[in-house]
Coordinates of C-alpha atoms in Angstrom, one line a residue:
Chain A
X1 CA -22.4 26.7 -50.7
X2 CA -20.0 28.5 -48.3
X3 CA -22.0 27.3 -45.3
X4 CA -21.8 23.7 -46.3
X5 CA -18.0 23.8 -46.7
X6 CA -17.7 25.4 -43.3
X7 CA -19.8 22.7 -41.8
X8 CA -17.7 20.1 -43.5
X9 CA -14.5 21.8 -42.4
X10 CA -15.6 21.9 -38.7
X11 CA -16.7 18.3 -38.8
X12 CA -13.4 17.2 -40.3
X13 CA -11.6 19.2 -37.7
X14 CA -13.6 17.5 -35.0
X15 CA -12.9 14.1 -36.3
X16 CA -9.2 14.9 -36.4
X17 CA -9.4 16.2 -32.9
X18 CA -11.1 13.1 -31.7
X19 CA -8.6 10.8 -33.3
X20 CA -5.7 12.8 -31.9
X21 CA -7.3 12.8 -28.5
X22 CA -7.9 9.1 -28.5
X23 CA -4.4 8.3 -29.7
X24 CA -2.7 10.8 -27.4
X25 CA -4.4 9.6 -24.3
X26 CA -4.0 6.0 -25.4
X27 CA -0.2 6.4 -25.5
X28 CA -0.2 7.4 -21.8
X29 CA -2.6 4.6 -21.0
X30 CA -0.2 2.2 -22.8
X31 CA 2.6 3.6 -20.8
X32 CA 1.0 2.3 -17.6
X33 CA 0.7 -1.2 -19.2
X34 CA 4.2 -0.9 -20.4
X35 CA 5.6 -0.1 -17.0
X36 CA 4.3 -3.3 -15.5
X37 CA 5.6 -5.3 -18.4
X38 CA 8.9 -3.5 -18.3
X39 CA 9.4 -4.2 -14.6
X40 CA 9.0 -7.9 -15.2
X41 CA 11.2 -7.9 -18.3
X42 CA 14.0 -5.8 -16.6
X43 CA 14.0 -8.0 -13.6
X44 CA 14.3 -11.1 -15.7
X45 CA 16.9 -9.7 -18.0
X46 CA 19.0 -8.7 -15.0
X47 CA 18.9 -12.0 -13.3
X48 CA 20.0 -14.3 -16.0
X49 CA 23.4 -15.0 -14.5
X50 CA 22.2 -16.7 -11.3
X51 CA 19.3 -18.3 -13.2
X52 CA 21.9 -20.0 -15.5
X53 CA 24.4 -20.7 -12.8
X54 CA 22.2 -22.1 -10.1
X55 CA 18.8 -22.9 -11.7
X56 CA 16.4 -24.2 -9.2
X57 CA 19.2 -24.8 -6.6
X58 CA 19.0 -21.1 -6.0
X59 CA 15.7 -21.7 -4.3
X60 CA 16.6 -24.9 -2.6
X61 CA 19.9 -24.2 -0.9
X62 CA 20.6 -22.0 2.1
X63 CA 24.2 -20.9 1.7
X64 CA 24.3 -17.2 1.3
X65 CA 27.9 -16.3 1.0
X66 CA 28.6 -13.4 -1.4
X67 CA 32.4 -13.7 -0.9
X68 CA 32.7 -17.2 -2.2
X69 CA 29.9 -16.7 -4.7
X70 CA 27.4 -19.1 -3.1
X71 CA 23.9 -17.9 -3.3
X72 CA 21.0 -19.9 -1.9
X73 CA 17.8 -18.0 -1.2
X74 CA 15.9 -20.6 0.8
X75 CA 16.2 -18.7 4.2
X76 CA 14.7 -15.6 2.7
X77 CA 11.7 -17.4 1.2
X78 CA 11.2 -19.2 4.5
X79 CA 11.4 -15.9 6.5
X80 CA 9.0 -14.1 4.1
X81 CA 6.5 -16.9 4.0
X82 CA 6.7 -17.5 7.8
X83 CA 6.2 -13.9 8.7
X84 CA 3.4 -13.4 6.2
X85 CA 1.5 -16.4 7.3
X86 CA 1.9 -15.4 11.0
X87 CA 0.6 -11.9 10.1
X88 CA -2.4 -13.3 8.2
X89 CA -3.4 -15.8 10.9
X90 CA -3.6 -13.0 13.5
X91 CA -4.7 -10.2 11.3
X92 CA -7.7 -11.9 9.6
X93 CA -10.0 -12.3 12.6
X94 CA -9.2 -8.8 13.9
X95 CA -9.7 -7.3 10.5
X96 CA -13.0 -9.2 9.8
X97 CA -14.2 -8.1 13.3
X98 CA -13.5 -4.5 12.4
X99 CA -15.2 -4.8 9.0
X100 CA -18.2 -6.4 10.6
X101 CA -18.4 -3.9 13.4
X102 CA -18.1 -0.9 11.1
X103 CA -20.4 -2.0 8.4
X104 CA -23.0 -4.1 10.3
X105 CA -23.1 -3.2 14.0
X106 CA -22.0 0.3 14.8
X107 CA -24.4 3.3 14.7
X108 CA -24.3 5.2 11.5
X109 CA -22.6 8.3 12.9
X110 CA -19.6 6.2 14.2
X111 CA -19.0 4.5 10.8
X112 CA -16.9 7.3 9.3
X113 CA -14.7 8.0 12.3
X114 CA -14.1 4.3 12.9
X115 CA -13.2 3.7 9.3
X116 CA -11.0 6.8 9.4
X117 CA -9.2 5.6 12.5
X118 CA -8.5 2.1 11.1
X119 CA -7.3 3.6 7.9
X120 CA -4.9 5.8 9.8
X121 CA -3.1 2.6 10.6
X122 CA -2.5 2.2 6.9
X123 CA -1.4 5.7 6.4
X124 CA 1.5 5.5 8.9
X125 CA 4.7 4.9 6.8
X126 CA 6.5 1.6 7.0
X127 CA 9.7 3.3 8.2
X128 CA 7.8 4.8 11.2
X129 CA 6.5 1.4 12.2
X130 CA 10.1 0.3 12.0
X131 CA 11.4 3.0 14.3
X132 CA 8.6 2.2 16.7
X133 CA 9.3 -1.5 16.3
X134 CA 13.0 -1.4 17.3
X135 CA 12.6 1.1 20.2
X136 CA 9.2 0.1 21.6
X137 CA 8.0 -3.2 20.4
X138 CA 11.2 -5.2 20.5
X139 CA 11.9 -4.5 24.2
X140 CA 8.4 -5.6 25.0
X141 CA 8.8 -8.8 22.9
X142 CA 12.1 -9.4 24.6
X143 CA 10.5 -9.3 28.0
X144 CA 7.8 -11.6 26.8
X145 CA 10.4 -14.0 25.4
X146 CA 12.4 -13.9 28.7
X147 CA 9.2 -14.9 30.5
X148 CA 8.4 -17.7 28.2
X149 CA 12.0 -19.1 28.3
X150 CA 11.6 -19.7 32.0
X151 CA 8.5 -21.9 31.4
X152 CA 8.3 -25.4 30.0
X153 CA 7.0 -23.8 26.8
X154 CA 10.6 -23.1 26.0
X155 CA 11.0 -26.7 25.0
X156 CA 8.6 -26.3 22.0
X157 CA 10.6 -25.7 18.8
X158 CA 8.6 -22.4 18.1
X159 CA 9.7 -20.9 21.4
X160 CA 13.3 -22.2 21.3
X161 CA 16.4 -20.1 21.5
X162 CA 17.6 -17.1 23.5
X163 CA 15.3 -14.1 23.9
X164 CA 16.7 -11.5 21.6
X165 CA 13.5 -9.5 21.1
X166 CA 14.6 -8.9 17.5
X167 CA 13.4 -11.8 15.4
X168 CA 10.5 -13.5 13.7
X169 CA 8.0 -12.7 16.5
X170 CA 8.6 -8.9 16.3
X171 CA 8.4 -9.0 12.5
X172 CA 5.2 -11.0 12.6
X173 CA 3.5 -8.7 15.1
X174 CA 4.5 -5.6 13.2
X175 CA 3.2 -7.1 9.9
X176 CA 0.0 -8.0 11.7
X177 CA -0.6 -4.4 12.7
X178 CA 0.2 -3.2 9.2
X179 CA -1.9 -5.7 7.3
X180 CA -5.1 -5.3 9.4
X181 CA -6.3 -2.0 7.8
X182 CA -5.9 -3.5 4.3
X183 CA -8.0 -6.5 5.0
X184 CA -10.6 -4.7 6.9
X185 CA -11.1 -1.9 4.4
X186 CA -11.5 -4.3 1.5
X187 CA -13.8 -6.6 3.5
X188 CA -15.9 -3.6 4.4
X189 CA -16.3 -2.7 0.8
X190 CA -17.3 -6.3 0.1
X191 CA -19.8 -6.4 2.9
X192 CA -21.3 -3.1 1.6
X193 CA -21.7 -4.7 -1.8
X194 CA -23.9 -7.4 -0.3
X195 CA -27.5 -6.3 -0.8
X196 CA -29.4 -5.3 2.3
X197 CA -32.2 -7.7 1.3
X198 CA -30.1 -10.6 2.2
X199 CA -30.0 -9.5 5.8
X200 CA -33.6 -8.5 5.8
X201 CA -34.6 -12.0 4.6
X202 CA -32.5 -13.5 7.4
X203 CA -34.2 -11.3 10.0
X204 CA -37.6 -12.0 8.6
X205 CA -36.9 -15.7 9.2
X206 CA -36.2 -14.9 12.9
X207 CA -32.4 -14.8 12.7
X208 CA -30.4 -13.1 15.4
X209 CA -28.1 -10.3 14.5
X210 CA -25.1 -12.6 14.3
X211 CA -27.0 -15.0 12.1
X212 CA -27.9 -12.3 9.8
X213 CA -24.3 -11.2 9.7
X214 CA -23.3 -14.8 8.9
X215 CA -25.6 -14.7 5.9
X216 CA -24.0 -11.5 4.7
X217 CA -20.5 -13.0 5.2
X218 CA -21.5 -16.1 3.2
X219 CA -22.7 -13.8 0.4
X220 CA -19.4 -12.0 0.3
X221 CA -17.1 -14.9 1.0
X222 CA -15.2 -14.9 -2.2
X223 CA -14.6 -11.2 -1.9
X224 CA -13.5 -11.6 1.7
X225 CA -11.2 -14.4 0.7
X226 CA -9.8 -12.0 -1.9
X227 CA -9.2 -9.3 0.7
X228 CA -7.2 -11.8 2.8
X229 CA -5.1 -12.8 -0.1
X230 CA -4.5 -9.1 -0.9
X231 CA -3.4 -8.6 2.7
X232 CA -1.0 -11.6 2.3
X233 CA 0.5 -9.9 -0.8
X234 CA 1.1 -6.8 1.2
X235 CA 2.8 -8.7 4.0
X236 CA 4.9 -10.5 1.4
X237 CA 6.4 -7.3 -0.1
X238 CA 6.6 -5.2 3.1
X239 CA 10.1 -4.1 3.4
X240 CA 11.3 -1.4 5.9
X241 CA 9.5 -2.4 9.1
X242 CA 10.4 -6.0 8.6
X243 CA 14.0 -5.2 7.8
X244 CA 14.4 -3.3 11.0
X245 CA 13.1 -5.9 13.4
X246 CA 13.5 -9.4 11.8
X247 CA 17.1 -9.7 12.8
X248 CA 18.6 -10.1 9.3
X249 CA 20.1 -13.5 9.9
X250 CA 19.9 -15.8 6.9
X251 CA 18.9 -18.9 8.8
X252 CA 15.6 -20.7 8.4
X253 CA 14.2 -21.6 11.7
X254 CA 10.9 -22.7 13.1
X255 CA 11.5 -20.6 16.2
X256 CA 9.6 -17.4 16.6
X257 CA 12.4 -16.1 18.8
X258 CA 15.2 -16.6 16.2
X259 CA 16.5 -13.7 14.1
X260 CA 15.7 -14.5 10.5
X261 CA 15.6 -12.7 7.2
X262 CA 13.1 -11.9 4.4
X263 CA 13.3 -11.5 0.7
X264 CA 12.5 -7.8 0.7
X265 CA 14.9 -7.2 3.7
X266 CA 17.9 -8.8 2.0
X267 CA 17.3 -6.6 -1.1
X268 CA 17.0 -3.5 1.1
X269 CA 20.1 -4.3 3.0
X270 CA 22.5 -5.6 0.4
X271 CA 21.5 -4.1 -3.0
X272 CA 23.4 -0.8 -2.8
X273 CA 26.5 -2.6 -1.5
X274 CA 26.5 -5.6 -3.7
X275 CA 29.8 -6.0 -5.5
X276 CA 30.0 -8.0 -8.6
X277 CA 27.4 -8.9 -11.2
X278 CA 26.5 -12.3 -9.8
X279 CA 25.7 -10.9 -6.3
X280 CA 23.7 -8.0 -7.8
X281 CA 21.8 -10.3 -10.1
X282 CA 21.1 -12.8 -7.3
X283 CA 19.4 -10.0 -5.4
X284 CA 17.5 -9.0 -8.6
X285 CA 16.4 -12.6 -9.0
X286 CA 14.9 -12.5 -5.5
X287 CA 13.2 -9.3 -6.6
X288 CA 11.9 -11.0 -9.7
X289 CA 10.3 -13.8 -7.6
X290 CA 8.8 -11.2 -5.3
X291 CA 7.4 -9.5 -8.3
X292 CA 5.9 -12.6 -9.8
X293 CA 4.4 -13.8 -6.5
X294 CA 2.8 -10.5 -5.7
X295 CA 1.6 -10.2 -9.3
X296 CA -0.2 -13.6 -9.0
X297 CA -1.6 -12.7 -5.6
X298 CA -2.9 -9.4 -6.8
X299 CA -4.5 -10.7 -10.0
X300 CA -6.1 -13.5 -8.0
X301 CA -7.5 -11.3 -5.2
X302 CA -8.8 -8.7 -7.7
X303 CA -10.6 -11.3 -9.6
X304 CA -12.2 -12.6 -6.4
X305 CA -13.1 -9.2 -5.1
X306 CA -14.6 -8.1 -8.4
X307 CA -16.6 -11.3 -8.7
X308 CA -18.5 -10.6 -5.5
X309 CA -18.8 -6.9 -6.3
X310 CA -20.9 -7.8 -9.3
X311 CA -22.5 -11.2 -8.6
X312 CA -25.2 -10.3 -6.1
X313 CA -26.4 -7.3 -8.2
X314 CA -27.0 -9.6 -11.1
X315 CA -29.1 -12.0 -9.2
X316 CA -31.3 -9.6 -7.2
X317 CA -31.7 -6.6 -9.4
X318 CA -34.9 -4.8 -8.6
X319 CA -35.1 -4.7 -4.8
X320 CA -31.4 -4.1 -4.1
X321 CA -31.1 -0.7 -5.8
X322 CA -33.8 0.8 -3.5
X323 CA -32.7 -1.1 -0.4
X324 CA -29.0 -0.2 -0.8
X325 CA -29.7 3.5 -0.9
X326 CA -30.0 4.2 2.8
X327 CA -26.9 2.3 3.5
X328 CA -24.9 4.3 1.1
X329 CA -25.3 7.3 3.3
Chain B
X1 CA -34.0 -8.7 16.4
X2 CA -34.9 -10.8 19.4
X3 CA -35.8 -14.2 18.2
X4 CA -38.9 -15.5 19.9
X5 CA -39.7 -17.7 17.0
X6 CA -42.6 -20.0 17.8
X7 CA -41.1 -23.1 16.3
X8 CA -37.9 -22.9 18.3
X9 CA -37.5 -24.2 21.8
X10 CA -37.1 -21.3 24.2
X11 CA -33.7 -22.5 25.4
X12 CA -32.3 -22.6 21.9
X13 CA -33.6 -19.0 21.2
X14 CA -31.8 -17.9 24.3
X15 CA -28.6 -19.6 23.3
X16 CA -28.7 -18.1 19.9
X17 CA -29.3 -14.7 21.4
X18 CA -26.3 -15.2 23.7
X19 CA -24.1 -16.3 20.8
X20 CA -25.2 -13.2 18.9
X21 CA -24.3 -10.9 21.8
X22 CA -21.0 -12.6 22.2
X23 CA -20.0 -12.3 18.6
X24 CA -21.1 -8.6 18.6
X25 CA -18.8 -8.1 21.6
X26 CA -16.0 -9.9 19.9
X27 CA -16.3 -7.6 16.9
X28 CA -16.2 -4.6 19.1
X29 CA -13.1 -6.1 20.8
X30 CA -11.4 -6.4 17.5
X31 CA -11.9 -2.7 16.9
X32 CA -10.4 -2.0 20.3
X33 CA -7.5 -4.4 19.6
X34 CA -6.7 -2.5 16.4
X35 CA -6.9 0.9 18.0
X36 CA -4.6 0.0 20.8
X37 CA -1.5 -0.3 18.6
X38 CA -2.6 2.9 16.7
X39 CA -2.7 4.8 20.0
X40 CA 0.5 3.2 21.1
X41 CA 2.3 4.2 17.9
X42 CA 0.9 7.7 17.8
X43 CA 1.7 8.3 21.5
X44 CA 5.3 7.3 21.1
X45 CA 5.8 9.3 18.0
X46 CA 4.4 12.4 19.6
X47 CA 6.1 12.1 23.0
X48 CA 9.5 11.0 21.8
X49 CA 9.4 13.1 18.6
X50 CA 8.3 16.3 20.4
X51 CA 11.1 16.2 22.9
X52 CA 13.7 15.6 20.2
X53 CA 12.4 18.2 17.8
X54 CA 14.0 21.6 17.8
X55 CA 14.8 24.4 15.4
X56 CA 18.1 22.9 14.5
X57 CA 16.3 19.9 13.1
X58 CA 14.8 22.0 10.3
X59 CA 17.8 24.3 9.6
X60 CA 21.0 22.4 10.2
X61 CA 22.9 19.7 8.2
X62 CA 23.6 16.4 9.9
X63 CA 26.7 16.5 12.1
X64 CA 29.5 13.9 11.5
X65 CA 29.6 10.8 13.7
X66 CA 30.5 11.6 17.3
X67 CA 29.3 15.2 17.4
X68 CA 25.9 15.8 18.8
X69 CA 23.4 18.3 17.4
X70 CA 22.7 19.0 13.8
X71 CA 19.5 18.4 11.9
X72 CA 17.9 17.0 8.8
X73 CA 17.4 20.2 6.8
X74 CA 19.0 18.6 3.7
X75 CA 16.8 15.5 4.0
X76 CA 13.6 17.6 4.3
X77 CA 14.5 19.6 1.2
X78 CA 15.5 16.3 -0.5
X79 CA 12.1 14.7 0.2
X80 CA 10.3 17.8 -1.1
X81 CA 12.5 17.7 -4.2
X82 CA 11.8 14.0 -4.8
X83 CA 8.1 14.6 -4.4
X84 CA 8.3 17.3 -7.0
X85 CA 10.1 15.2 -9.5
X86 CA 7.8 12.3 -8.9
X87 CA 4.7 14.5 -9.3
X88 CA 6.0 16.2 -12.4
X89 CA 6.2 12.8 -14.1
X90 CA 3.2 11.0 -12.5
X91 CA 0.5 13.7 -12.6
X92 CA 0.3 14.2 -16.3
X93 CA 0.9 10.5 -17.2
X94 CA -1.6 9.3 -14.5
X95 CA -4.2 11.8 -15.4
X96 CA -4.1 11.3 -19.2
X97 CA -4.1 7.5 -18.7
X98 CA -7.0 7.9 -16.4
X99 CA -8.8 10.0 -18.9
X100 CA -8.4 7.4 -21.6
X101 CA -9.6 4.6 -19.4
X102 CA -12.7 6.7 -18.4
X103 CA -13.5 8.0 -21.9
X104 CA -13.0 4.7 -23.8
X105 CA -14.1 2.2 -21.2
X106 CA -14.9 -1.2 -22.6
X107 CA -12.1 -1.1 -25.1
X108 CA -9.5 -3.9 -24.5
X109 CA -6.8 -1.3 -23.9
X110 CA -8.9 0.6 -21.2
X111 CA -9.8 -2.5 -19.3
X112 CA -6.3 -3.9 -19.3
X113 CA -4.9 -0.6 -18.2
X114 CA -7.3 -0.4 -15.4
X115 CA -6.2 -3.9 -14.3
X116 CA -2.5 -3.1 -14.8
X117 CA -2.9 0.0 -12.6
X118 CA -4.4 -2.1 -9.8
X119 CA -1.6 -4.6 -10.2
X120 CA 1.1 -1.9 -10.3
X121 CA -0.4 -0.6 -7.1
X122 CA 0.2 -3.9 -5.4
X123 CA 3.8 -4.4 -6.5
X124 CA 6.2 -4.1 -3.5
X125 CA 8.0 -0.8 -3.5
X126 CA 11.4 -2.4 -3.2
X127 CA 10.8 -4.1 -6.5
X128 CA 10.0 -0.7 -8.1
X129 CA 13.3 0.4 -6.6
X130 CA 15.2 -2.4 -8.4
X131 CA 13.5 -1.4 -11.6
X132 CA 14.4 2.3 -11.3
X133 CA 17.9 1.2 -10.5
X134 CA 18.1 -0.6 -13.9
X135 CA 16.3 2.1 -15.7
X136 CA 18.0 5.2 -14.5
X137 CA 20.9 4.5 -12.1
X138 CA 22.8 2.1 -14.4
X139 CA 22.6 4.2 -17.6
X140 CA 23.5 7.4 -15.6
X141 CA 26.2 5.5 -13.7
X142 CA 25.3 7.1 -10.5
X143 CA 22.6 7.4 -7.8
X144 CA 20.5 10.5 -8.2
X145 CA 17.4 12.5 -7.2
X146 CA 16.0 11.7 -10.7
X147 CA 16.3 8.0 -10.2
X148 CA 14.5 8.3 -6.8
X149 CA 11.8 10.5 -8.4
X150 CA 11.2 8.0 -11.2
X151 CA 10.8 5.2 -8.6
X152 CA 8.3 7.3 -6.6
X153 CA 6.5 8.4 -9.8
X154 CA 5.9 4.7 -10.8
X155 CA 4.2 4.3 -7.4
X156 CA 2.1 7.4 -7.9
X157 CA 0.8 6.7 -11.4
X158 CA -1.6 3.9 -10.6
X159 CA -3.3 5.8 -7.8
X160 CA -3.7 8.9 -10.0
X161 CA -4.9 6.9 -12.9
X162 CA -7.6 5.1 -11.0
X163 CA -8.9 8.1 -9.1
X164 CA -9.0 10.2 -12.3
X165 CA -11.0 7.5 -14.0
X166 CA -13.4 7.1 -11.1
X167 CA -13.9 10.9 -10.8
X168 CA -14.6 11.4 -14.5
X169 CA -17.2 8.6 -14.3
X170 CA -18.9 10.6 -11.5
X171 CA -19.4 13.6 -13.7
X172 CA -23.0 13.6 -14.9
X173 CA -23.4 12.3 -18.4
X174 CA -25.7 15.2 -19.3
X175 CA -22.8 17.6 -19.1
X176 CA -20.9 15.6 -21.7
X177 CA -24.0 15.2 -23.9
X178 CA -24.6 19.0 -23.7
X179 CA -21.0 19.7 -24.9
X180 CA -21.2 17.2 -27.7
X181 CA -24.6 18.5 -28.8
X182 CA -23.0 21.9 -29.3
X183 CA -20.7 20.4 -31.7
X184 CA -17.5 20.3 -29.6
X185 CA -15.0 17.6 -30.1
X186 CA -14.4 14.9 -27.5
X187 CA -11.0 16.5 -26.6
X188 CA -12.7 19.8 -26.1
X189 CA -15.5 18.4 -24.0
X190 CA -13.1 16.5 -21.9
X191 CA -10.6 19.3 -21.3
X192 CA -13.0 22.2 -20.9
X193 CA -16.1 20.6 -19.3
X194 CA -15.5 17.2 -17.8
X195 CA -12.0 17.8 -16.4
X196 CA -12.8 21.0 -14.6
X197 CA -15.8 19.4 -13.0
X198 CA -13.8 16.4 -11.8
X199 CA -10.7 18.4 -10.9
X200 CA -11.2 18.7 -7.1
X201 CA -11.7 14.9 -6.9
X202 CA -8.7 14.3 -9.0
X203 CA -6.8 16.5 -6.6
X204 CA -7.8 14.2 -3.9
X205 CA -6.3 11.3 -5.7
X206 CA -3.1 13.2 -6.2
X207 CA -3.0 14.0 -2.5
X208 CA -3.5 10.4 -1.6
X209 CA -0.7 9.5 -3.9
X210 CA 1.6 12.1 -2.3
X211 CA 0.7 10.8 1.2
X212 CA 1.8 7.4 0.0
X213 CA 5.1 8.3 -1.6
X214 CA 6.2 10.8 1.1
X215 CA 6.7 7.9 3.5
X216 CA 8.4 5.6 1.1
X217 CA 11.9 4.4 2.0
X218 CA 12.6 1.1 0.2
X219 CA 12.6 2.4 -3.4
X220 CA 15.0 5.3 -2.4
X221 CA 17.6 3.1 -0.8
X222 CA 19.4 2.4 -4.1
X223 CA 18.1 5.1 -6.3
X224 CA 18.4 8.5 -4.5
X225 CA 20.7 6.8 -2.0
X226 CA 21.6 9.3 0.7
X227 CA 23.7 12.4 1.2
X228 CA 24.9 14.1 4.3
X229 CA 25.2 17.5 2.5
X230 CA 23.2 19.7 0.3
X231 CA 22.7 18.3 -3.1
X232 CA 21.7 21.2 -5.4
X233 CA 21.9 19.1 -8.6
X234 CA 19.3 16.6 -9.6
X235 CA 21.8 14.1 -10.9
X236 CA 23.5 13.6 -7.5
X237 CA 22.7 11.4 -4.6
X238 CA 20.0 13.1 -2.5
X239 CA 19.1 12.8 1.1
X240 CA 15.5 12.0 2.0
X241 CA 13.7 12.1 5.3
X242 CA 12.9 8.4 5.3
X243 CA 16.3 7.1 4.4
X244 CA 17.9 9.4 7.0
X245 CA 15.5 8.1 9.6
X246 CA 16.4 4.6 8.6
X247 CA 20.2 5.2 9.0
X248 CA 19.8 7.1 12.2
X249 CA 17.4 4.5 13.8
X250 CA 19.8 1.7 13.1
X251 CA 22.9 3.6 14.3
X252 CA 24.3 3.0 17.8
X253 CA 24.1 6.7 18.9
X254 CA 21.5 8.0 21.3
X255 CA 21.5 11.4 19.8
X256 CA 20.8 10.0 16.3
X257 CA 18.0 7.8 17.8
X258 CA 16.4 11.0 19.2
X259 CA 16.6 12.6 15.8
X260 CA 15.1 9.5 14.1
X261 CA 12.1 10.0 16.4
X262 CA 11.9 13.6 15.5
X263 CA 12.1 12.7 11.8
X264 CA 9.3 10.1 12.3
X265 CA 7.2 12.8 13.8
X266 CA 7.8 15.2 11.0
X267 CA 7.1 12.5 8.4
X268 CA 3.9 11.4 10.0
X269 CA 2.8 15.1 10.2
X270 CA 3.6 15.5 6.5
X271 CA 1.6 12.3 5.6
X272 CA -1.3 13.4 7.7
X273 CA -1.4 16.8 6.2
X274 CA -1.8 15.2 2.8
X275 CA -4.4 12.8 4.0
X276 CA -6.5 15.4 5.9
X277 CA -6.3 17.7 2.9
X278 CA -7.6 14.8 0.7
X279 CA -10.4 14.2 3.1
X280 CA -11.4 17.9 3.3
X281 CA -11.6 18.0 -0.5
X282 CA -13.7 14.8 -0.6
X283 CA -16.0 16.2 2.0
X284 CA -16.5 19.4 0.1
X285 CA -17.2 17.5 -3.1
X286 CA -19.8 15.4 -1.5
X287 CA -21.5 18.5 -0.1
X288 CA -21.5 20.0 -3.6
X289 CA -23.0 17.0 -5.1
X290 CA -25.8 16.8 -2.5
X291 CA -26.6 20.5 -2.8

């Protein structure tokens, strides 16, 4: 009789423990969810003034004059999109080359060091890229721009204007360097998820190495696409390095030589000095849009990357497990 | 690998082989192309930073405009302080959230939290700064170390959550079953068996998170702000290495530029120490699992 009650008591305690454990950890898990929601809500709540006052015109006009209360964010959007697209165009082939080289071509013992070196690029803080950018990269870019401005290329709208060095070209180049490691490391993961049997089948049909790689690339194409979009998202929100070299001039221009501005840069520069609610809220609204866009980009790219991570396994279950083993090392 | 397929004309096989070689070379070139800026950046940080670095940098306060000399002692201490505040918030929250996601995977809450953590990880740090401004600076009515710490904590949480979850998943299921078979509660099994087994790996995640936030500037610009003096209190504006580098690099003074380089070197050293530590821990873990 005593033993049974003891058993019952311990079991009841266990159940209470389990419930408490589940609830307790769930609260913290909920907190993570809440933070994301709260960021969106706070940004929205704190940008109602400009949303009411300007509506869509906020995004269609380019007068940014805090003194007279005119706020048009078009130059910042332009600068952000322009620099990010520039970075993605140049970073994608380089990053894919690295991913292919590390996961498909290089000898096994070089894989780790190579992956480590490219990830070192991602570990360097943005501010350090900025310091390097203004003192080293910008003078080089200025020299290049001076050279170009003496050639007929200068007549093209993208090479127009005086050679400042500081401007869209410097910002785009620095973003390219910063985005490469992101795209390459995610693409590498995607390529690793493509089963070895795919390449073996290609080789068995007499394919060359490049043709086999192309098969693997095709298998992982949604994931690689996701990696590129993820890199785009990074470039979109990158702040310090861009702020330091883009020139901070709210003028949308097609010229790579022109000093321009980006959404993140204007927040970094003006937020702590913004006087008046409307000014502060206008900057917050820019932050809100930055948040929404990166949110969409992130969700989209995760879905794409996850879908390749799982899809091949479902299709070719039995062979892939054994074949993937040597590659995992 | 060589493709002497009978059905192909020999010239086509040759062409395909050449294309293959060229593309292989192009991929190798891409690696070189990425390593050049890395070498370039590291070279300049080392050469410019080392010449500017001296003892004063670590021990002296910044000098007023116009006077040369001085250091960033307050900024170094400030960065350490911010890291501590951020860790104090993010480590428990991140770990417990990670535990939940790993222990109750498949529930709607767990999957959405995993997703939210990934999304949070991708939100630009400047946006997190605005959020912390509204959350802490506005109610407190002043810039403070706490506000900066909260902003950095928000950036740490998703990294810690995800790594905790992954590491717990790596612990062999048999350990858990053994504990449960002995009649222990889930909480007890997790905290006394699973967590100790996963702890070195979770430490890696924490180190990675630290490496990431140590170099953050944007969220501090309008939360911790900056301070040219010591700031013993947590509810005061606090200097940080990154914000100090930013102000110095954009200033017109040569002496400040040199100090910005020195700051960059110290910052990169700090970040690398965290990254290398993380790597060492991972390596040791892998060896343990193999053995």
